[in-house]
mmCIF file of C-alpha atoms and ligand atoms in Angstrom:
data_model
loop_
_atom_site.group_PDB
_atom_site.id
_atom_site.type_symbol
_atom_site.label_atom_id
_atom_site.label_comp_id
_atom_site.label_asym_id
_atom_site.label_seq_id
_atom_site.Cartn_x
_atom_site.Cartn_y
_atom_site.Cartn_z
ATOM 1 C CA MET A 250 16.744 -13.809 1.045
ATOM 2 C CA ASN A 251 18.134 -16.117 -1.620
ATOM 3 C CA SER A 252 18.978 -13.741 -4.452
ATOM 4 C CA ALA A 253 19.864 -16.493 -6.946
ATOM 5 C CA ASN A 254 16.184 -17.204 -7.562
ATOM 6 C CA PRO A 255 13.617 -14.641 -8.665
ATOM 7 C CA ILE A 256 11.123 -13.186 -6.222
ATOM 8 C CA LEU A 257 7.441 -13.499 -7.043
ATOM 9 C CA VAL A 258 5.823 -10.122 -6.427
ATOM 10 C CA THR A 259 2.025 -10.098 -6.545
ATOM 11 C CA GLY A 260 0.371 -6.789 -7.369
ATOM 12 C CA GLY A 261 3.605 -5.348 -8.681
ATOM 13 C CA ALA A 262 1.853 -3.003 -11.107
ATOM 14 C CA GLY A 263 0.156 -1.202 -8.228
ATOM 15 C CA PHE A 264 1.460 1.655 -6.121
ATOM 16 C CA ILE A 265 3.444 -0.054 -3.360
ATOM 17 C CA GLY A 266 4.348 -3.158 -5.362
ATOM 18 C CA SER A 267 5.800 -1.190 -8.275
ATOM 19 C CA ASN A 268 7.777 1.038 -5.929
ATOM 20 C CA PHE A 269 9.165 -2.074 -4.253
ATOM 21 C CA ILE A 270 10.266 -3.442 -7.652
ATOM 22 C CA HIS A 271 11.979 -0.166 -8.598
ATOM 23 C CA TYR A 272 13.664 -0.111 -5.196
ATOM 24 C CA ILE A 273 14.965 -3.676 -5.062
ATOM 25 C CA LEU A 274 16.191 -3.743 -8.669
ATOM 26 C CA ALA A 275 18.220 -0.600 -7.976
ATOM 27 C CA LEU A 276 19.490 -1.886 -4.623
ATOM 28 C CA GLN A 277 20.435 -5.463 -5.480
ATOM 29 C CA PRO A 278 22.209 -6.035 -8.815
ATOM 30 C CA GLU A 279 21.343 -9.759 -8.769
ATOM 31 C CA ALA A 280 17.662 -9.381 -7.830
ATOM 32 C CA ARG A 281 15.191 -10.752 -10.352
ATOM 33 C CA ILE A 282 11.436 -10.304 -10.212
ATOM 34 C CA VAL A 283 8.459 -12.200 -11.571
ATOM 35 C CA ASN A 284 5.576 -9.774 -11.281
ATOM 36 C CA LEU A 285 2.056 -11.234 -11.219
ATOM 37 C CA ASP A 286 -0.651 -8.601 -11.566
ATOM 38 C CA ARG A 287 -4.107 -8.748 -13.070
ATOM 39 C CA LEU A 288 -3.995 -5.047 -14.044
ATOM 40 C CA SER A 289 -7.209 -4.003 -12.356
ATOM 41 C CA TYR A 290 -8.319 -0.361 -12.309
ATOM 42 C CA SER A 291 -5.426 0.829 -10.149
ATOM 43 C CA GLY A 292 -2.573 -1.217 -11.619
ATOM 44 C CA SER A 293 -0.719 -0.061 -14.703
ATOM 45 C CA LEU A 294 2.284 -0.995 -16.797
ATOM 46 C CA GLU A 295 3.070 2.727 -16.771
ATOM 47 C CA ASN A 296 4.230 2.142 -13.179
ATOM 48 C CA LEU A 297 6.936 -0.199 -14.469
ATOM 49 C CA LYS A 298 8.431 2.134 -17.039
ATOM 50 C CA ASP A 299 12.007 3.237 -16.411
ATOM 51 C CA LEU A 300 12.906 0.244 -14.244
ATOM 52 C CA PRO A 301 16.620 0.284 -13.315
ATOM 53 C CA ASP A 302 17.193 -2.924 -15.327
ATOM 54 C CA PRO A 303 14.099 -4.170 -17.174
ATOM 55 C CA SER A 304 15.806 -7.424 -18.173
ATOM 56 C CA ARG A 305 15.570 -8.545 -14.526
ATOM 57 C CA HIS A 306 11.781 -8.103 -14.482
ATOM 58 C CA ILE A 307 9.226 -10.472 -16.003
ATOM 59 C CA PHE A 308 5.635 -9.308 -16.113
ATOM 60 C CA VAL A 309 2.804 -11.852 -16.058
ATOM 61 C CA GLN A 310 -0.774 -10.655 -16.333
ATOM 62 C CA GLY A 311 -2.919 -12.918 -14.185
ATOM 63 C CA ASP A 312 -4.796 -13.510 -10.990
ATOM 64 C CA ILE A 313 -3.476 -14.618 -7.606
ATOM 65 C CA GLY A 314 -6.589 -16.810 -7.413
ATOM 66 C CA ASP A 315 -5.480 -18.814 -10.483
ATOM 67 C CA SER A 316 -3.760 -21.651 -8.619
ATOM 68 C CA THR A 317 -2.578 -23.433 -11.764
ATOM 69 C CA LEU A 318 -0.874 -20.303 -13.039
ATOM 70 C CA VAL A 319 0.704 -19.535 -9.651
ATOM 71 C CA GLU A 320 1.992 -23.079 -9.167
ATOM 72 C CA ASP A 321 3.428 -23.049 -12.689
ATOM 73 C CA LEU A 322 5.247 -19.789 -11.954
ATOM 74 C CA LEU A 323 6.590 -21.069 -8.640
ATOM 75 C CA ARG A 324 7.969 -24.225 -10.300
ATOM 76 C CA GLN A 325 9.102 -22.776 -13.613
ATOM 77 C CA HIS A 326 11.105 -19.952 -12.000
ATOM 78 C CA ARG A 327 12.120 -21.938 -8.884
ATOM 79 C CA ILE A 328 10.667 -19.223 -6.726
ATOM 80 C CA GLU A 329 11.513 -19.350 -3.042
ATOM 81 C CA THR A 330 10.322 -15.889 -2.028
ATOM 82 C CA VAL A 331 6.811 -14.487 -2.492
ATOM 83 C CA VAL A 332 6.043 -10.897 -1.559
ATOM 84 C CA HIS A 333 2.287 -10.531 -1.591
ATOM 85 C CA PHE A 334 1.038 -6.991 -2.260
ATOM 86 C CA ALA A 335 -1.960 -7.745 -4.502
ATOM 87 C CA ALA A 336 -5.074 -6.415 -2.789
ATOM 88 C CA GLU A 337 -8.094 -4.203 -3.057
ATOM 89 C CA THR A 338 -7.027 -1.302 -0.844
ATOM 90 C CA HIS A 339 -9.404 1.625 -0.895
ATOM 91 C CA VAL A 340 -11.614 1.874 2.190
ATOM 92 C CA ASP A 341 -14.314 3.931 0.458
ATOM 93 C CA ARG A 342 -14.612 1.369 -2.333
ATOM 94 C CA SER A 343 -14.873 -1.373 0.301
ATOM 95 C CA ILE A 344 -17.834 0.464 1.818
ATOM 96 C CA ALA A 345 -19.528 0.901 -1.579
ATOM 97 C CA SER A 346 -18.794 -2.647 -2.884
ATOM 98 C CA PRO A 347 -17.323 -4.997 -0.259
ATOM 99 C CA GLU A 348 -17.490 -8.246 -2.211
ATOM 100 C CA ALA A 349 -14.378 -7.688 -4.313
ATOM 101 C CA PHE A 350 -12.415 -7.200 -1.077
ATOM 102 C CA ILE A 351 -13.405 -10.621 0.203
ATOM 103 C CA GLU A 352 -12.676 -12.197 -3.192
ATOM 104 C CA VAL A 353 -9.248 -10.673 -3.694
ATOM 105 C CA ASN A 354 -7.932 -10.124 -0.175
ATOM 106 C CA VAL A 355 -9.306 -13.175 1.605
ATOM 107 C CA VAL A 356 -9.951 -15.817 -1.081
ATOM 108 C CA GLY A 357 -7.054 -14.632 -3.254
ATOM 109 C CA THR A 358 -4.613 -14.804 -0.347
ATOM 110 C CA PHE A 359 -5.953 -18.234 0.566
ATOM 111 C CA ARG A 360 -5.354 -19.518 -2.986
ATOM 112 C CA LEU A 361 -1.855 -18.086 -3.051
ATOM 113 C CA LEU A 362 -1.046 -19.716 0.286
ATOM 114 C CA GLU A 363 -2.371 -23.014 -1.017
ATOM 115 C CA ALA A 364 -0.193 -22.779 -4.121
ATOM 116 C CA CYS A 365 2.889 -22.139 -1.955
ATOM 117 C CA ARG A 366 1.990 -24.944 0.438
ATOM 118 C CA ARG A 367 1.577 -27.453 -2.383
ATOM 119 C CA THR A 368 4.745 -26.374 -4.155
ATOM 120 C CA TRP A 369 7.120 -25.726 -1.286
ATOM 121 C CA LEU A 370 6.279 -28.059 1.550
ATOM 122 C CA PRO A 371 6.978 -31.371 -0.223
ATOM 123 C CA LEU A 372 10.471 -30.014 -1.028
ATOM 124 C CA ALA A 373 11.156 -29.167 2.639
ATOM 125 C CA ASN A 374 12.968 -26.096 1.329
ATOM 126 C CA ASN A 375 14.183 -24.098 4.304
ATOM 127 C CA ARG A 376 14.945 -21.007 2.208
ATOM 128 C CA ALA A 377 11.297 -20.414 1.239
ATOM 129 C CA ARG A 378 9.470 -17.325 2.472
ATOM 130 C CA PHE A 379 5.935 -16.015 2.036
ATOM 131 C CA HIS A 380 5.684 -12.380 3.031
ATOM 132 C CA HIS A 381 2.272 -10.742 3.439
ATOM 133 C CA VAL A 382 2.085 -6.963 3.112
ATOM 134 C CA SER A 383 -0.663 -5.749 5.419
ATOM 135 C CA THR A 384 -1.984 -2.650 7.123
ATOM 136 C CA ASP A 385 -2.360 -0.834 10.426
ATOM 137 C CA GLU A 386 -6.124 -0.719 9.839
ATOM 138 C CA VAL A 387 -6.546 -4.264 11.208
ATOM 139 C CA TYR A 388 -6.277 -2.789 14.738
ATOM 140 C CA GLY A 389 -9.209 -0.421 14.298
ATOM 141 C CA ASP A 390 -8.942 3.050 15.723
ATOM 142 C CA ILE A 391 -7.167 4.048 18.906
ATOM 143 C CA GLY A 392 -7.925 6.957 21.227
ATOM 144 C CA PRO A 393 -5.960 10.234 21.099
ATOM 145 C CA GLU A 394 -3.986 9.428 24.249
ATOM 146 C CA GLU A 395 -3.659 5.677 23.723
ATOM 147 C CA PRO A 396 -0.233 4.232 22.939
ATOM 148 C CA ALA A 397 0.478 3.185 19.360
ATOM 149 C CA SER A 398 -0.489 -0.368 18.302
ATOM 150 C CA THR A 399 2.043 -3.112 18.951
ATOM 151 C CA GLU A 400 2.341 -6.520 17.280
ATOM 152 C CA ARG A 401 0.610 -8.086 20.300
ATOM 153 C CA ASP A 402 -2.562 -5.976 20.129
ATOM 154 C CA THR A 403 -5.984 -7.423 19.352
ATOM 155 C CA TYR A 404 -7.373 -7.086 15.836
ATOM 156 C CA ARG A 405 -10.506 -4.899 15.741
ATOM 157 C CA PRO A 406 -11.060 -4.052 12.068
ATOM 158 C CA ASN A 407 -13.854 -1.576 11.377
ATOM 159 C CA SER A 408 -14.230 -1.360 7.583
ATOM 160 C CA PRO A 409 -14.817 -4.193 5.107
ATOM 161 C CA TYR A 410 -11.332 -3.442 3.768
ATOM 162 C CA ALA A 411 -9.718 -3.720 7.207
ATOM 163 C CA ALA A 412 -11.703 -6.886 7.976
ATOM 164 C CA SER A 413 -10.582 -8.467 4.701
ATOM 165 C CA LYS A 414 -6.902 -7.710 5.439
ATOM 166 C CA ALA A 415 -7.333 -9.009 8.990
ATOM 167 C CA GLY A 416 -8.814 -12.207 7.535
ATOM 168 C CA ALA A 417 -5.841 -12.534 5.190
ATOM 169 C CA ASP A 418 -3.379 -11.996 8.076
ATOM 170 C CA HIS A 419 -5.125 -14.704 10.086
ATOM 171 C CA LEU A 420 -4.898 -17.143 7.179
ATOM 172 C CA VAL A 421 -1.188 -16.437 6.760
ATOM 173 C CA ARG A 422 -0.609 -17.043 10.479
ATOM 174 C CA ALA A 423 -2.656 -20.222 10.382
ATOM 175 C CA TYR A 424 -0.608 -21.584 7.465
ATOM 176 C CA ALA A 425 2.555 -21.034 9.500
ATOM 177 C CA ARG A 426 1.204 -22.715 12.598
ATOM 178 C CA THR A 427 -0.694 -25.571 10.950
ATOM 179 C CA TYR A 428 1.500 -26.436 7.991
ATOM 180 C CA GLY A 429 4.799 -24.854 8.952
ATOM 181 C CA LEU A 430 4.762 -22.510 5.955
ATOM 182 C CA PRO A 431 7.617 -20.012 6.490
ATOM 183 C CA VAL A 432 5.780 -16.698 6.605
ATOM 184 C CA THR A 433 6.331 -13.143 7.745
ATOM 185 C CA ILE A 434 3.764 -10.349 7.952
ATOM 186 C CA SER A 435 4.257 -6.594 7.958
ATOM 187 C CA ASN A 436 1.548 -4.146 9.004
ATOM 188 C CA CYS A 437 2.300 -0.682 7.707
ATOM 189 C CA SER A 438 0.687 2.696 8.230
ATOM 190 C CA ASN A 439 -0.562 4.993 5.423
ATOM 191 C CA ASN A 440 1.815 5.106 2.469
ATOM 192 C CA TYR A 441 2.336 8.040 0.123
ATOM 193 C CA GLY A 442 4.749 8.676 -2.720
ATOM 194 C CA PRO A 443 5.134 8.414 -6.505
ATOM 195 C CA ARG A 444 2.628 6.346 -8.544
ATOM 196 C CA GLN A 445 -0.164 6.268 -5.961
ATOM 197 C CA PHE A 446 -3.587 6.006 -7.573
ATOM 198 C CA PRO A 447 -5.376 9.357 -7.159
ATOM 199 C CA GLU A 448 -8.317 8.012 -5.181
ATOM 200 C CA LYS A 449 -6.191 8.208 -2.006
ATOM 201 C CA LEU A 450 -5.877 11.413 -0.019
ATOM 202 C CA VAL A 451 -2.387 12.614 -1.027
ATOM 203 C CA PRO A 452 -2.516 12.185 -4.826
ATOM 204 C CA LEU A 453 -6.200 13.156 -4.908
ATOM 205 C CA THR A 454 -5.342 16.431 -3.160
ATOM 206 C CA ILE A 455 -2.493 17.092 -5.605
ATOM 207 C CA LEU A 456 -4.664 16.359 -8.646
ATOM 208 C CA LYS A 457 -7.567 18.488 -7.385
ATOM 209 C CA ALA A 458 -5.303 21.363 -6.341
ATOM 210 C CA LEU A 459 -3.659 21.420 -9.779
ATOM 211 C CA GLU A 460 -7.026 21.572 -11.508
ATOM 212 C CA GLY A 461 -8.355 24.164 -9.040
ATOM 213 C CA SER A 462 -11.181 21.938 -7.739
ATOM 214 C CA PRO A 463 -12.386 21.676 -4.125
ATOM 215 C CA LEU A 464 -10.144 19.575 -1.860
ATOM 216 C CA PRO A 465 -12.522 17.208 -0.037
ATOM 217 C CA ILE A 466 -11.964 16.657 3.688
ATOM 218 C CA TYR A 467 -14.174 14.058 5.304
ATOM 219 C CA GLY A 468 -15.979 15.326 8.427
ATOM 220 C CA ASP A 469 -13.915 17.573 10.690
ATOM 221 C CA GLY A 470 -10.594 16.404 9.166
ATOM 222 C CA ARG A 471 -9.107 15.723 12.591
ATOM 223 C CA GLN A 472 -8.646 12.009 11.984
ATOM 224 C CA ILE A 473 -5.032 11.074 12.597
ATOM 225 C CA ARG A 474 -2.890 8.843 10.404
ATOM 226 C CA ASP A 475 0.808 7.981 10.533
ATOM 227 C CA TRP A 476 2.353 8.585 7.080
ATOM 228 C CA VAL A 477 5.202 6.528 5.587
ATOM 229 C CA PHE A 478 7.055 7.430 2.403
ATOM 230 C CA VAL A 479 6.717 4.414 0.119
ATOM 231 C CA GLU A 480 10.485 4.036 -0.305
ATOM 232 C CA ASP A 481 10.803 3.615 3.465
ATOM 233 C CA HIS A 482 8.181 0.878 3.277
ATOM 234 C CA SER A 483 10.229 -0.852 0.558
ATOM 235 C CA SER A 484 13.401 -0.658 2.631
ATOM 236 C CA ALA A 485 11.540 -2.162 5.601
ATOM 237 C CA LEU A 486 10.304 -5.041 3.431
ATOM 238 C CA VAL A 487 13.801 -5.798 2.159
ATOM 239 C CA ARG A 488 15.040 -5.781 5.754
ATOM 240 C CA ILE A 489 12.300 -8.208 6.834
ATOM 241 C CA LEU A 490 13.048 -10.521 3.898
ATOM 242 C CA ASP A 491 16.749 -10.440 4.739
ATOM 243 C CA ARG A 492 16.678 -10.643 8.493
ATOM 244 C CA GLY A 493 13.110 -11.176 9.712
ATOM 245 C CA ARG A 494 12.355 -14.346 11.617
ATOM 246 C CA PRO A 495 9.836 -16.735 10.029
ATOM 247 C CA GLY A 496 6.504 -16.702 11.845
ATOM 248 C CA GLU A 497 6.934 -13.104 13.001
ATOM 249 C CA THR A 498 4.942 -9.928 12.387
ATOM 250 C CA TYR A 499 6.684 -6.562 12.100
ATOM 251 C CA HIS A 500 5.097 -3.117 12.285
ATOM 252 C CA VAL A 501 6.279 -0.433 9.892
ATOM 253 C CA GLY A 502 5.545 3.215 10.630
ATOM 254 C CA GLY A 503 6.751 6.614 9.559
ATOM 255 C CA GLY A 504 6.751 8.382 12.918
ATOM 256 C CA ASN A 505 4.656 11.133 11.283
ATOM 257 C CA GLN A 506 1.275 11.366 12.981
ATOM 258 C CA VAL A 507 -0.792 14.233 11.631
ATOM 259 C CA SER A 508 -4.476 14.971 11.129
ATOM 260 C CA ASN A 509 -5.897 14.899 7.619
ATOM 261 C CA ILE A 510 -6.531 18.629 7.656
ATOM 262 C CA GLU A 511 -2.930 19.350 8.706
ATOM 263 C CA LEU A 512 -1.655 17.059 5.969
ATOM 264 C CA VAL A 513 -3.744 18.737 3.270
ATOM 265 C CA GLN A 514 -2.729 22.196 4.509
ATOM 266 C CA LEU A 515 0.917 21.167 4.356
ATOM 267 C CA LEU A 516 0.513 19.874 0.802
ATOM 268 C CA CYS A 517 -1.180 23.139 -0.184
ATOM 269 C CA ALA A 518 1.678 25.164 1.312
ATOM 270 C CA LEU A 519 4.272 23.054 -0.520
ATOM 271 C CA LEU A 520 2.406 23.480 -3.791
ATOM 272 C CA ASP A 521 2.180 27.254 -3.217
ATOM 273 C CA GLY A 522 5.960 27.169 -2.732
ATOM 274 C CA VAL A 523 6.796 25.417 -6.001
ATOM 275 C CA ARG A 524 4.021 26.953 -8.122
ATOM 276 C CA PRO A 525 3.312 30.371 -6.546
ATOM 277 C CA ALA A 526 2.028 31.723 -9.834
ATOM 278 C CA LEU A 527 -0.836 29.250 -10.109
ATOM 279 C CA VAL A 528 -4.133 31.121 -10.126
ATOM 280 C CA ASN A 529 -5.489 29.009 -7.256
ATOM 281 C CA ALA A 530 -2.738 29.868 -4.783
ATOM 282 C CA PRO A 531 -3.016 29.840 -1.849
ATOM 283 C CA HIS A 532 -4.389 26.363 -2.472
ATOM 284 C CA SER A 533 -5.719 25.981 1.061
ATOM 285 C CA ARG A 534 -8.710 28.096 0.046
ATOM 286 C CA LEU A 535 -9.875 25.100 -1.981
ATOM 287 C CA ILE A 536 -10.271 22.967 1.195
ATOM 288 C CA THR A 537 -13.907 21.886 1.529
ATOM 289 C CA HIS A 538 -15.428 19.796 4.306
ATOM 290 C CA VAL A 539 -17.721 17.059 3.007
ATOM 291 C CA ALA A 540 -19.797 14.345 4.676
ATOM 292 C CA ASP A 541 -17.754 11.873 6.710
ATOM 293 C CA ARG A 542 -16.916 8.273 5.810
ATOM 294 C CA PRO A 543 -19.250 5.817 7.605
ATOM 295 C CA GLY A 544 -17.442 4.155 10.525
ATOM 296 C CA HIS A 545 -14.413 6.423 9.939
ATOM 297 C CA ASP A 546 -11.528 5.447 12.222
ATOM 298 C CA ARG A 547 -10.281 8.454 14.205
ATOM 299 C CA ARG A 548 -6.682 7.435 14.692
ATOM 300 C CA TYR A 549 -4.158 4.830 13.645
ATOM 301 C CA ALA A 550 -0.617 4.752 14.989
ATOM 302 C CA MET A 551 2.038 2.074 14.787
ATOM 303 C CA ASP A 552 4.600 1.209 17.425
ATOM 304 C CA PHE A 553 7.537 0.029 15.316
ATOM 305 C CA THR A 554 9.984 -0.599 18.153
ATOM 306 C CA LYS A 555 10.297 -4.264 17.170
ATOM 307 C CA ILE A 556 11.599 -3.754 13.627
ATOM 308 C CA ARG A 557 13.845 -0.970 14.907
ATOM 309 C CA SER A 558 15.404 -2.937 17.729
ATOM 310 C CA GLU A 559 15.451 -6.419 16.167
ATOM 311 C CA LEU A 560 16.213 -5.589 12.540
ATOM 312 C CA GLY A 561 17.786 -2.145 12.843
ATOM 313 C CA TRP A 562 15.314 -0.500 10.437
ATOM 314 C CA GLN A 563 13.991 3.014 10.695
ATOM 315 C CA PRO A 564 12.372 5.418 8.249
ATOM 316 C CA ALA A 565 14.736 7.768 6.437
ATOM 317 C CA TYR A 566 12.130 10.325 5.334
ATOM 318 C CA GLY A 567 10.434 13.043 7.378
ATOM 319 C CA LEU A 568 6.996 14.131 6.218
ATOM 320 C CA VAL A 569 8.002 17.409 4.580
ATOM 321 C CA ARG A 570 10.831 15.862 2.548
ATOM 322 C CA GLY A 571 8.651 12.917 1.513
ATOM 323 C CA LEU A 572 5.729 15.114 0.499
ATOM 324 C CA ARG A 573 8.029 17.469 -1.397
ATOM 325 C CA GLU A 574 9.458 14.567 -3.430
ATOM 326 C CA THR A 575 5.983 13.177 -3.985
ATOM 327 C CA LEU A 576 4.636 16.503 -5.180
ATOM 328 C CA GLN A 577 7.602 16.956 -7.513
ATOM 329 C CA TRP A 578 7.030 13.488 -8.982
ATOM 330 C CA TYR A 579 3.416 14.318 -9.799
ATOM 331 C CA LEU A 580 4.417 17.681 -11.295
ATOM 332 C CA ASP A 581 7.028 15.918 -13.439
ATOM 333 C CA HIS A 582 4.553 13.213 -14.512
ATOM 334 C CA ALA A 583 1.528 15.274 -15.483
ATOM 335 C CA ASP A 584 0.875 12.815 -18.341
ATOM 336 C CA TRP A 585 0.610 9.905 -15.859
ATOM 337 C CA LEU A 586 -1.968 11.822 -13.827
ATOM 338 C CA GLU A 587 -3.831 12.990 -16.920
ATOM 339 C CA THR A 588 -4.214 9.433 -18.278
ATOM 340 C CA ILE A 589 -6.018 8.425 -15.094
ATOM 341 C CA ARG A 590 -7.938 11.669 -14.640
ATOM 342 C CA THR A 591 -9.576 11.405 -18.044
ATOM 343 C CA ARG A 592 -10.628 7.747 -17.733
ATOM 344 C CA PRO A 593 -14.444 7.410 -17.587
ATOM 345 C CA THR A 594 -14.174 4.816 -14.788
ATOM 346 C CA TYR A 595 -12.167 7.245 -12.663
ATOM 347 C CA GLN A 596 -14.661 10.050 -13.240
ATOM 348 C CA GLU A 597 -17.477 7.649 -12.363
ATOM 349 C CA TRP A 598 -15.735 6.807 -9.074
ATOM 350 C CA LEU A 599 -15.369 10.486 -8.168
ATOM 351 C CA GLU A 600 -19.008 11.055 -9.010
ATOM 352 C CA GLN A 601 -20.126 8.047 -6.963
ATOM 353 C CA ASN A 602 -17.953 8.800 -3.919
ATOM 354 C CA TYR A 603 -18.290 12.567 -3.714
ATOM 355 C CA ALA A 604 -21.809 13.274 -5.002
ATOM 356 C CA VAL A 605 -23.197 11.701 -1.821
ATOM 357 C CA ARG A 606 -20.946 13.857 0.351
ATOM 358 C CA GLN A 607 -22.158 17.305 -0.689
ATOM 359 C CA ASP A 608 -23.574 17.875 2.751
ATOM 360 C CA PRO A 609 -20.763 18.573 5.259
ATOM 361 C CA ARG A 610 -20.714 16.463 8.452
HETATM 362 P P1 TYD B 241 -7.131 7.263 2.317
HETATM 363 O O1 TYD B 241 -6.048 7.896 1.518
HETATM 364 O O2 TYD B 241 -8.359 6.795 1.624
HETATM 365 O O3 TYD B 241 -6.478 6.097 3.163
HETATM 366 P P2 TYD B 241 -7.068 5.238 4.408
HETATM 367 O O4 TYD B 241 -8.522 5.388 4.479
HETATM 368 O O5 TYD B 241 -6.617 3.875 4.054
HETATM 369 O O6 TYD B 241 -6.386 5.776 5.657
HETATM 370 O O7 TYD B 241 -7.580 8.275 3.408
HETATM 371 C C1 TYD B 241 -6.689 8.814 4.341
HETATM 372 C C2 TYD B 241 -7.489 9.686 5.259
HETATM 373 O O8 TYD B 241 -8.002 10.782 4.516
HETATM 374 C C3 TYD B 241 -8.697 8.969 5.855
HETATM 375 O O9 TYD B 241 -8.862 9.396 7.203
HETATM 376 C C4 TYD B 241 -9.850 9.466 5.006
HETATM 377 C C5 TYD B 241 -9.412 10.864 4.605
HETATM 378 N N1 TYD B 241 -9.905 11.340 3.299
HETATM 379 C C6 TYD B 241 -10.504 12.596 3.193
HETATM 380 O O10 TYD B 241 -10.656 13.335 4.199
HETATM 381 N N2 TYD B 241 -10.934 13.015 1.972
HETATM 382 C C7 TYD B 241 -10.812 12.242 0.852
HETATM 383 O O11 TYD B 241 -11.251 12.668 -0.249
HETATM 384 C C8 TYD B 241 -10.176 10.959 0.967
HETATM 385 C C9 TYD B 241 -9.999 10.077 -0.230
HETATM 386 C C10 TYD B 241 -9.730 10.555 2.215
#
C-alpha cells in the first residue's frame, strides 16, 4: 500500500467501513482517508466521532454511482487505493425490497470500477489497487458435515443480497481479467462489533434485551454462522492491501462457528454477568422463536487457510472476548443506540420485518 496518497474508502460511515477507518488511522500514522458515503439509513457521522486523528480524514457525502464525483476525487487526491465497502447489506431488506441491492451493489460497483478504469489505466500506475469487500454468502449454504468454503468453490447465492454481492464480485474479477485493473477481493463471514446497525442479530439482541423485549430467533435457530470481530476484519484488510497479490481473492473468517440460538444465549449470559440487577435477567427468558426467513441458509463457514498461510493473518479475537467488548461498547454508548431506536424509519422496519413473523416456524 502506498501510504503517501490517501485511500478512498466507500461506505466509510457504515459499520465495517467506519471501523476500518478508526483502525487504520490508529495503526498507520501517515494514513489518510477520503471517505465517500451517501449516508443512507445505516450510515452515520456519529460513527466517525472520536477518530484517532480527524485531520487525516476527509468526509464526502455522495454516491458511488456518481462517476463524475468519483473521478474528481480520484484525480484531486491522487488516489491509488480504493477500499470498497459501500453496499446494501441486510438480507431481510433484500427479500422485502431487492431493487436497491441491484442498484447499489451491482450497478454502483460497476460505476466505481469504471471510474477507476478511466482514471488509472491510462496512467499505467502499478501501485493502484481496487479492493472489494465481500461476503461468505456468495457460496450459499453448506451442509453440516461439509468442509468450509474455499476460494475455489462455486458461487451459489440464495438471497437477493447474496446474488447482488456475487454479481459485484464477478464484475471486479472481470475488470481484472479484461482490462488489467489491479484488484483484490475479500469474502468475510458475519461481522460483529461496535457501531453495527441494530437490524443485525448481535446489536438487535443487545437492544431488545436492554429494553426487555422478546429476542427474535428465526425458525429453529440452529442455522450456523462463523462470527468475526470487526477489528479482525480490518486487520485482514490491511494485510491484503499490504501483501495481497493483485487478482487474488482471500477468505476471512473468525474460526467461531455457532448456531444463532447458541450465540443469543451467550449474549444473554454475558449481559446477565455485567448487569445482573436488570429486571429482565436472566435475559434468555426473552428468547422467542418467530417465523423463519424465506430461503434461509443453514450454514456458512469460511476456510481461511490461504490468508493464513500466504499473508500470515489470523483472527486475534475469540467469540467470548469479542462479544464482551461489543456488549460493553453498546452499554457505554446508550445514546448512540437510542438515537437509532427512536427513529420512525427504524421502528417502521421492525414493524415490517417482525409483524409478519408472529407465527413461529
Ligand atoms: P443477520 O445478522 O441478519 O446476518 P446474515 O443474515 O447476513 O447472516 O443474521 C444472522 C443470523 O441470525 C441469520 O441466520 C438470521 C438470524 N436472525 C434471527 O434469527 N433473528 C433476527 O431477528 C435476525 C435479524 C437474524
